[in-house]
Short mmCIF file of C-alpha atoms in Angstrom, two decimals:
data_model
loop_
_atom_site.label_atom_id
_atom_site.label_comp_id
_atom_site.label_asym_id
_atom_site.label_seq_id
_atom_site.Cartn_x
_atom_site.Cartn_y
_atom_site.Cartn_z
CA UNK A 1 16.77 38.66 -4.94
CA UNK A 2 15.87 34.93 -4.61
CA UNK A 3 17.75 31.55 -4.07
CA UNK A 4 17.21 30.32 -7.87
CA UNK A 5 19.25 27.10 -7.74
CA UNK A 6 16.08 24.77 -6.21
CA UNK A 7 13.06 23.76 -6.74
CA UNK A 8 10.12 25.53 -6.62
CA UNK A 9 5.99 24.86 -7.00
CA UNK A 10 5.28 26.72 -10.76
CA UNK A 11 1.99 25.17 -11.34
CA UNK A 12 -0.01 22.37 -11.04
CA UNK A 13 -1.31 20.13 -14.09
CA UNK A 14 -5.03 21.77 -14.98
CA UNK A 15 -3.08 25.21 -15.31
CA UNK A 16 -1.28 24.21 -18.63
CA UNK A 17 -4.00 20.93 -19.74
CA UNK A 18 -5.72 23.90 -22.41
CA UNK A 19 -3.29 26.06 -23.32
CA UNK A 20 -0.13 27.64 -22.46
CA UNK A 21 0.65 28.85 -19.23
CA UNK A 22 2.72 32.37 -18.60
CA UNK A 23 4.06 32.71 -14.95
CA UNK A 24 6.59 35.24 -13.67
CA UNK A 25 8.49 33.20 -10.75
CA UNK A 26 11.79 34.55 -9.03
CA UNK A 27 11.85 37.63 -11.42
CA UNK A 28 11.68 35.13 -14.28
CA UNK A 29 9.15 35.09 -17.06
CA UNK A 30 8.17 31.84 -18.26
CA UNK A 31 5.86 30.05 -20.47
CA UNK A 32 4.98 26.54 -19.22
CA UNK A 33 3.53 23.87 -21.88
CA UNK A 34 3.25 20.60 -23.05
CA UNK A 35 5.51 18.99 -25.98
CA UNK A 36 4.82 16.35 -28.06
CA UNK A 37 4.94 13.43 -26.12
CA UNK A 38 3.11 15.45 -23.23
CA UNK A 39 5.73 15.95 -21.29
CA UNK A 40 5.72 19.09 -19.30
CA UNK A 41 8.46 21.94 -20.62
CA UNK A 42 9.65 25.25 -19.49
CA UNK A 43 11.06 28.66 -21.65
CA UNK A 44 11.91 32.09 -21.15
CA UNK A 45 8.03 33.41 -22.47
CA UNK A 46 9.62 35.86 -25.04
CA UNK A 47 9.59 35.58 -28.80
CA UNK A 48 12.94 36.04 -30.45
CA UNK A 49 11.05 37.79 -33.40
CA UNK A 50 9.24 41.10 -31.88
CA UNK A 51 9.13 40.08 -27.81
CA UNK A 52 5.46 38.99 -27.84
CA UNK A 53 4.96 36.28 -24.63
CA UNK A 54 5.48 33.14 -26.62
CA UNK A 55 2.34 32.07 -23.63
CA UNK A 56 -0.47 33.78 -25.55
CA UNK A 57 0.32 31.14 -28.24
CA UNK A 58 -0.79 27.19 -28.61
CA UNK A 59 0.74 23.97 -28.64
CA UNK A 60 1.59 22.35 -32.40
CA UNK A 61 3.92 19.44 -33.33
CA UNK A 62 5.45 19.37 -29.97
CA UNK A 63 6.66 22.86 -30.23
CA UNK A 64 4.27 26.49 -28.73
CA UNK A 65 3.97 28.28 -31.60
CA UNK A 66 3.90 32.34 -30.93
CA UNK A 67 0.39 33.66 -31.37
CA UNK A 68 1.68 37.28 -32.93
CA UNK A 69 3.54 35.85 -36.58
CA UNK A 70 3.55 31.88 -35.58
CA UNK A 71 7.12 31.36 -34.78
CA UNK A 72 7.62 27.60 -32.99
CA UNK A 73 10.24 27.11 -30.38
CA UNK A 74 10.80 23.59 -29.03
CA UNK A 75 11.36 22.58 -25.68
CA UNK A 76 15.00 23.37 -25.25
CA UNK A 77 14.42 26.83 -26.43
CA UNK A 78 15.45 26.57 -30.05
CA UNK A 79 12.98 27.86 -32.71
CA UNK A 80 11.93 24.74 -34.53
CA UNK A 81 10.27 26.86 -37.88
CA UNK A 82 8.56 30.09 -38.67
CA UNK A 83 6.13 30.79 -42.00
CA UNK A 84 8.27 31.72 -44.75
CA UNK A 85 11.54 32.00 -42.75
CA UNK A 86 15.05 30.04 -42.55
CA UNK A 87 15.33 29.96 -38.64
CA UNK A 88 19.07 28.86 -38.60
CA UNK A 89 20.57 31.80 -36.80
CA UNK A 90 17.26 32.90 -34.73
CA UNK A 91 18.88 33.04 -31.10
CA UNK A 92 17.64 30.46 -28.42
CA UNK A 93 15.64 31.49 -25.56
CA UNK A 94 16.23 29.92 -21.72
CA UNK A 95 14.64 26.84 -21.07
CA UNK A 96 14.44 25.84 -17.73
CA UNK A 97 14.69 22.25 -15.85
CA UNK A 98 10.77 20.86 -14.66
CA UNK A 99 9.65 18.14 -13.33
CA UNK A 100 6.05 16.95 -12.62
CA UNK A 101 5.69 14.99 -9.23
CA UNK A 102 3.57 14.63 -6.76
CA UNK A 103 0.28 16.45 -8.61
CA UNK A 104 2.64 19.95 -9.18
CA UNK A 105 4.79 21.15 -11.65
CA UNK A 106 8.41 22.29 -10.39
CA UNK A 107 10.64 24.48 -11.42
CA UNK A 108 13.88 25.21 -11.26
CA UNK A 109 15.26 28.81 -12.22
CA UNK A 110 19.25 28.82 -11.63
CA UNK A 111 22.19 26.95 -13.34
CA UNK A 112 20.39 24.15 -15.14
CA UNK A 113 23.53 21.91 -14.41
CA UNK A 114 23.55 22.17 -10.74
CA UNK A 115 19.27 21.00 -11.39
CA UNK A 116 18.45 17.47 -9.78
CA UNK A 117 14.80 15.87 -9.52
CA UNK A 118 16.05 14.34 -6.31
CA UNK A 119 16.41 17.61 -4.54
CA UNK A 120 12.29 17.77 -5.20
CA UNK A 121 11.28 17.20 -1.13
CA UNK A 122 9.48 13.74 -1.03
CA UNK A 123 5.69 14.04 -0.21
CA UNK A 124 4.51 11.14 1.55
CA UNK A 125 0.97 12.58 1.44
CA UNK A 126 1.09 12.63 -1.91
CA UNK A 127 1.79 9.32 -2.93
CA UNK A 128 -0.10 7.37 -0.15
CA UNK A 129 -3.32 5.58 -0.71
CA UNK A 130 -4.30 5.96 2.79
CA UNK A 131 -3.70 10.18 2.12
CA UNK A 132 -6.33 12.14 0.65
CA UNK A 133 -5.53 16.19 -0.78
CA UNK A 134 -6.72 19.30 -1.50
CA UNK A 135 -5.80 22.59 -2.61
CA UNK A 136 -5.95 25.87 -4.14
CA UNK A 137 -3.97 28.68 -5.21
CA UNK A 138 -3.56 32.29 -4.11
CA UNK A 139 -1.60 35.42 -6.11
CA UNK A 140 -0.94 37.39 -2.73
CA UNK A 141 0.64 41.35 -3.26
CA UNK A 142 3.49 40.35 -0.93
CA UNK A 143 6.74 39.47 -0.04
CA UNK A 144 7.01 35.92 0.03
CA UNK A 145 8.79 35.77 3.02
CA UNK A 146 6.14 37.70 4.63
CA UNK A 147 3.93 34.68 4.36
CA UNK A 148 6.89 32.31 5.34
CA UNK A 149 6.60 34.27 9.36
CA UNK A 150 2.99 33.99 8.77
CA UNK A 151 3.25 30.50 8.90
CA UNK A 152 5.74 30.37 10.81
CA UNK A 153 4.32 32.25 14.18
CA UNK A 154 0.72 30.78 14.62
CA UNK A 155 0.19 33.38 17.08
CA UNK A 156 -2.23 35.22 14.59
CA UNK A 157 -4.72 32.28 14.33
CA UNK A 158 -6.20 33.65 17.90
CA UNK A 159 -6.76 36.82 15.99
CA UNK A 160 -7.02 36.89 12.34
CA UNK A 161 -9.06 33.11 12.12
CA UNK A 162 -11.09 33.96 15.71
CA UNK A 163 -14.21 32.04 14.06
CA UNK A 164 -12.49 29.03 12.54
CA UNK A 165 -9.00 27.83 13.80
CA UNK A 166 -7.98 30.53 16.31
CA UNK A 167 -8.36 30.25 19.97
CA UNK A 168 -6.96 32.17 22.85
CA UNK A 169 -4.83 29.05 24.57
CA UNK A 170 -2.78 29.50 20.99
CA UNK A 171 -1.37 32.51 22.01
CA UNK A 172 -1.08 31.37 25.51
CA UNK A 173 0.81 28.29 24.98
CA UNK A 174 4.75 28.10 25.00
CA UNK A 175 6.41 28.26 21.60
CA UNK A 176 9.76 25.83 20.79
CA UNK A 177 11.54 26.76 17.78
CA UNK A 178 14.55 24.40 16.85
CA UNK A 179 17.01 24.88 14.03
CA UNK A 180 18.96 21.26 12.34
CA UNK A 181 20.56 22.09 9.43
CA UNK A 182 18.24 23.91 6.56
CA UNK A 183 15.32 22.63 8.39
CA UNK A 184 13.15 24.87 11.10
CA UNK A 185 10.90 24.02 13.49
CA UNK A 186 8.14 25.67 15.53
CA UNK A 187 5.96 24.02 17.97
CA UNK A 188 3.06 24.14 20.18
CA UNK A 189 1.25 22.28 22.22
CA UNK A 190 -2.06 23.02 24.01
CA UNK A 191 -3.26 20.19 25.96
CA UNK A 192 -7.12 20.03 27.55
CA UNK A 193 -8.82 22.80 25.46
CA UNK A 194 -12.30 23.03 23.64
CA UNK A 195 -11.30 22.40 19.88
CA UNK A 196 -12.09 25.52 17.76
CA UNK A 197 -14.88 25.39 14.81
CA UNK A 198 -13.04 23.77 12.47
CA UNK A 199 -11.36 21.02 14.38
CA UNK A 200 -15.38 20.42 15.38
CA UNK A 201 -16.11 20.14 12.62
CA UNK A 202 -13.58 17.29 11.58
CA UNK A 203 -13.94 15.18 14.95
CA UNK A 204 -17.52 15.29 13.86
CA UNK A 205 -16.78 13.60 10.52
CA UNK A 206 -14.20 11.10 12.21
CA UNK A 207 -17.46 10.11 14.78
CA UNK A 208 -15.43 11.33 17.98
CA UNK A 209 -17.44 13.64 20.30
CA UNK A 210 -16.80 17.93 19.62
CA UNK A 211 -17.66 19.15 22.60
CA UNK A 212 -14.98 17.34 25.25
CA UNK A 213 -11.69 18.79 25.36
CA UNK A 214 -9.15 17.71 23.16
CA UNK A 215 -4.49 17.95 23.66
CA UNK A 216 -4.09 20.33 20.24
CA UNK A 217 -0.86 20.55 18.76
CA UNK A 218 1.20 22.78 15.81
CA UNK A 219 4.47 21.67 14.15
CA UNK A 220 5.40 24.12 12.24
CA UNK A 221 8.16 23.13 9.75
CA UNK A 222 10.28 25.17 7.14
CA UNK A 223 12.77 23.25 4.65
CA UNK A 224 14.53 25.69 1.79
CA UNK A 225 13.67 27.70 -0.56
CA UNK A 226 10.33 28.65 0.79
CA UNK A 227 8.05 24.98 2.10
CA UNK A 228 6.11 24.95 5.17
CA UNK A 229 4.44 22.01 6.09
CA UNK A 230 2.46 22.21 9.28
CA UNK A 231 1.75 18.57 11.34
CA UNK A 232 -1.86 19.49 12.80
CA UNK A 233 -4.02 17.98 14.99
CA UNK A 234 -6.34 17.13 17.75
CA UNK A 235 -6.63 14.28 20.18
CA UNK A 236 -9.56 13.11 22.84
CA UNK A 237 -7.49 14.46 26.22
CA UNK A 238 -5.55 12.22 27.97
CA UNK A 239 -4.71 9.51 25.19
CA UNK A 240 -1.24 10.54 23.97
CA UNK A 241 -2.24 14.22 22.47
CA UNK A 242 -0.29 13.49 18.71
CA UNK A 243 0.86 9.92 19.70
CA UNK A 244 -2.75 8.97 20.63
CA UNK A 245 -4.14 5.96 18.65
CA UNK A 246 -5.70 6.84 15.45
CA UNK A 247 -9.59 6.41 16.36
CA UNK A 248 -9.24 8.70 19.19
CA UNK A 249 -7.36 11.44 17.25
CA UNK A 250 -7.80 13.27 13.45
CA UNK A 251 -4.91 15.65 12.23
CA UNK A 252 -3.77 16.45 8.88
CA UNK A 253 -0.82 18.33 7.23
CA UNK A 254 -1.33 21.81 6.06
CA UNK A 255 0.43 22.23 2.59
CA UNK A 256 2.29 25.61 1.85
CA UNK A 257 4.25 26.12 -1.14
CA UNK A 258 5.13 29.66 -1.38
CA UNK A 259 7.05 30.79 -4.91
CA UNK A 260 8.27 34.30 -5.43
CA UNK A 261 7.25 36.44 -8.17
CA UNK A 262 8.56 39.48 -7.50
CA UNK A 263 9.89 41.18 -4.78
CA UNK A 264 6.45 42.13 -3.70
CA UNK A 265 4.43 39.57 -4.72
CA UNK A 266 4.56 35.51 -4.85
CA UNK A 267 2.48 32.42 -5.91
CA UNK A 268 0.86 30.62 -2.93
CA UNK A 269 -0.15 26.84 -3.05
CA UNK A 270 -1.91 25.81 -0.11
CA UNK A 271 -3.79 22.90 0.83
CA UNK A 272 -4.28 19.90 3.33
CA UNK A 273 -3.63 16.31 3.87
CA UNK A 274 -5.26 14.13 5.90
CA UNK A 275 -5.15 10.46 6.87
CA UNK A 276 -8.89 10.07 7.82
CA UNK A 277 -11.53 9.11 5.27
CA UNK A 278 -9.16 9.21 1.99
CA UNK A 279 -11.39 7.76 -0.33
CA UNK A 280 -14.55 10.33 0.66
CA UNK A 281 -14.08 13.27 -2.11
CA UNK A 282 -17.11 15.75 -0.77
CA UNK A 283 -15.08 15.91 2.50
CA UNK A 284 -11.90 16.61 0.62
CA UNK A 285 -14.25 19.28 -1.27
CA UNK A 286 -15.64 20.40 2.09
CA UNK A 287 -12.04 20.99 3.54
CA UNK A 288 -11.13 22.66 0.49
CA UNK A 289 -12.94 25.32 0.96
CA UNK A 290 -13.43 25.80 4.29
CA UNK A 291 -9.44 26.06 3.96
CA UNK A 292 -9.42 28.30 1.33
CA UNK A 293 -11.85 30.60 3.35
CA UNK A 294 -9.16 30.65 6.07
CA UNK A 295 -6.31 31.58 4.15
CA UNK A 296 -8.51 34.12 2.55
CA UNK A 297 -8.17 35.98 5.78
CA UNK A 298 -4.16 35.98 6.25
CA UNK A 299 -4.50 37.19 2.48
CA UNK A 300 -6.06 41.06 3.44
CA UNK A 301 -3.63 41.26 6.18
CA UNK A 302 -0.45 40.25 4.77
CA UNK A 303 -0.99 42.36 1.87
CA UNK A 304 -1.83 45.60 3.63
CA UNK A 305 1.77 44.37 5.94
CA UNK A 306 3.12 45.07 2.75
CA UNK A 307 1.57 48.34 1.99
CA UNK A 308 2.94 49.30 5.60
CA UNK A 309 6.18 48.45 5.16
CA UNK A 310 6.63 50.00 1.49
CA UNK A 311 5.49 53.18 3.05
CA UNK A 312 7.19 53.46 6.53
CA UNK A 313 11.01 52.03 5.52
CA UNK A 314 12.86 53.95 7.87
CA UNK A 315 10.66 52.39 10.76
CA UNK A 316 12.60 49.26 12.28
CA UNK A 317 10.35 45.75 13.27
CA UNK A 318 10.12 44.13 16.71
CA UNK A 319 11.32 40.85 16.95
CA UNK A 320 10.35 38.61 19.66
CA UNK A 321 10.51 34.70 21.02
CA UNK A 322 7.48 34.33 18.72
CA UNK A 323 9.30 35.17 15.50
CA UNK A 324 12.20 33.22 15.76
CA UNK A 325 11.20 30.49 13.11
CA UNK A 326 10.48 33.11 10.86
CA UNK A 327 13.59 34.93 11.81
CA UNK A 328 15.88 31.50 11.15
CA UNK A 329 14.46 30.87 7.94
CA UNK A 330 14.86 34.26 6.96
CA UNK A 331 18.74 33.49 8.02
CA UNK A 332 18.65 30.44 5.82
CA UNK A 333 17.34 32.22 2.67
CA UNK A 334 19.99 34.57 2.87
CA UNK A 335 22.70 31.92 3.36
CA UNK A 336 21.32 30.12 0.00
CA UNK A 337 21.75 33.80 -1.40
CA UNK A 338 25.06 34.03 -0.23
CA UNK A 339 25.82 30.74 -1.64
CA UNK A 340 25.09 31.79 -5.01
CA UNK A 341 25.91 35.15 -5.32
CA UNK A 342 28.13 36.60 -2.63
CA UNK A 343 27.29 40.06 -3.31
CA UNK A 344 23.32 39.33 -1.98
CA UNK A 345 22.73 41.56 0.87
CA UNK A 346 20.55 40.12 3.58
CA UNK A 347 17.06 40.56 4.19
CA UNK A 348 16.22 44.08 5.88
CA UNK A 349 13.87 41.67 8.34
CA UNK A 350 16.55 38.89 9.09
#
């Protein structure tokens, strides 16, 4: 089960600009497309006629017409016309409430009337001339709160990303993890260390030196249903670590949208912000996949986690000072369950 009355990442613009999209999120099968005045619109991707995914169809008159006998259904769900046929008493399919902000297109899957476009988290990064972004996405054979610990315990970077963003004083360093609210935080700080590859690589491209050592820090932060936004960084030692001033410092925020699909797989949008050289689109194509090359890694791992944990159910997990972000937000999903449907029992991992 899945906390359905918020807001999650569906898509982002280029997914629906040709045709119809079809995306399963929360358990839900939906076709995302584009009306008549462009605006972005959401239905339950199921013909009323024979069941064929009204997705596979196109875009006519402000209506997506089914591709299988050409029945139209309008944005709201109601079939607008089909060849030959008085539509009258055809039954209306879900629709679901979407917004587009912030270069994604949201979702939300519960009771429409509880649905709000201010309860979309504001994204500073996003709207910021002096920000610069970019992203990919990954379908990932995993539970999606799988990924949330993931992010959540940085511990693995000394192991899984040893040749990009992993080094041992990660593992070494104390871990903080503080709970206000819905919102969880993990943090670490590593101060005089040699930056790993990656951060190199960006000091490089800010003009600050790569080989002295550098205060590194992680702030790892979870808001409901399933965002992590991580506040990364590196600073020349001994100005201020993240408080140092900006030409002696680069950092960025790592972008994680993570939207169920089912209860073994979810949708992951990743990406990064930064605040250094905005207006410079190779870097932000460099990053990009550098990034994406990264997350690749987590990717084999997380999905043979699942594979392990389908097989050996009876076998109970560890759970240590490391995973308590994980473990809160875990505690917070299920709460959200709770909220909306009493019966929800709580994660096996929680």
């Amino acid at each position: 089960m899945f906390p359905k009355n918020c807001w999650y990442v569906a898509c982002t613009p280029d997914e629906i600009a040709e045709k119809p999209l079809g995306r399963t999120i929360c358990g839900e099968q939906i076709a995302f497309f584009r009306d008549g005045d462009g605006k972005v619109a959401a239905v339950k991707d199921f013909c009323p006629h024979r069941g064929a995914p009204l997705s596979l169809g196109y875009t006519e008159g402000g209506g997506l017409v089914c591709g299988y006998h050409g029945l139209k259904v309008g944005r709201d769900g109601k079939t607008l016309s089909m060849p030959k046929q008085r539509v009258g008493g055809f039954p209306c399919m879900k629709s679901y409430p979407v917004e587009e902000r912030y270069g994604f297109i949201w979702v939300w899957t519960g009771d429409a009337d509880k649905a709000s476009s201010d309860a979309i988290p504001h994204l500073e990064w996003a709207v910021s001339d002096d920000w610069a972004y970019g992203g990919g996405l990954y379908h990932i054979q995993c539970d999606y709160k799988l990924m949330i610990d993931n992010l959540m315990d940085l511990t693995h970077e000394t192991y899984v990303h040893s040749t990009s963003i992993g080094q041992k004083e990660i593992d070494e360093a104390p871990v903080k993890t503080e709970k206000v609210g819905n919102e969880v935080t993990t943090s670490r700080f590593m101060d005089s260390v040699i930056a790993p590859p990656f951060w190199q690589g960006n000091l490089r491209t800010k003009g600050l030196p790569d080989d002295q050592p550098v205060d590194r820090w992680q702030i790892c932060r979870f808001t409901p249903p399933s965002h992590v936004l991580i506040d990364v960084g590196v600073a020349l030692a001994g100005n201020g670590g993240r408080e140092a001033p900006a030409d002696k410092r680069v950092n960025s925020v790592v972008v994680d949208f993570i939207t169920p699909e089912t209860e073994t797989s979810h949708w992951y949008f990743w990406g990064m912000a930064r605040n250094f050289k905005a207006d410079d689109p190779a870097l932000t194509d460099a990053i990009r996949e550098g990034q994406g090359g990264i997350f690749a890694e987590d990717l084999e791992m997380l999905e043979l986690q699942q594979k392990n944990l389908l097989a050996n159910p009876e076998l109970r997990l560890l759970k240590l000072d490391i995973d308590a972000g994980g473990v809160h937000a875990r505690r917070i999903i299920d709460k959200l369950l709770k909220e909306e449907n009493p019966e929800a029992a709580e994660s096996s991992l929680a």
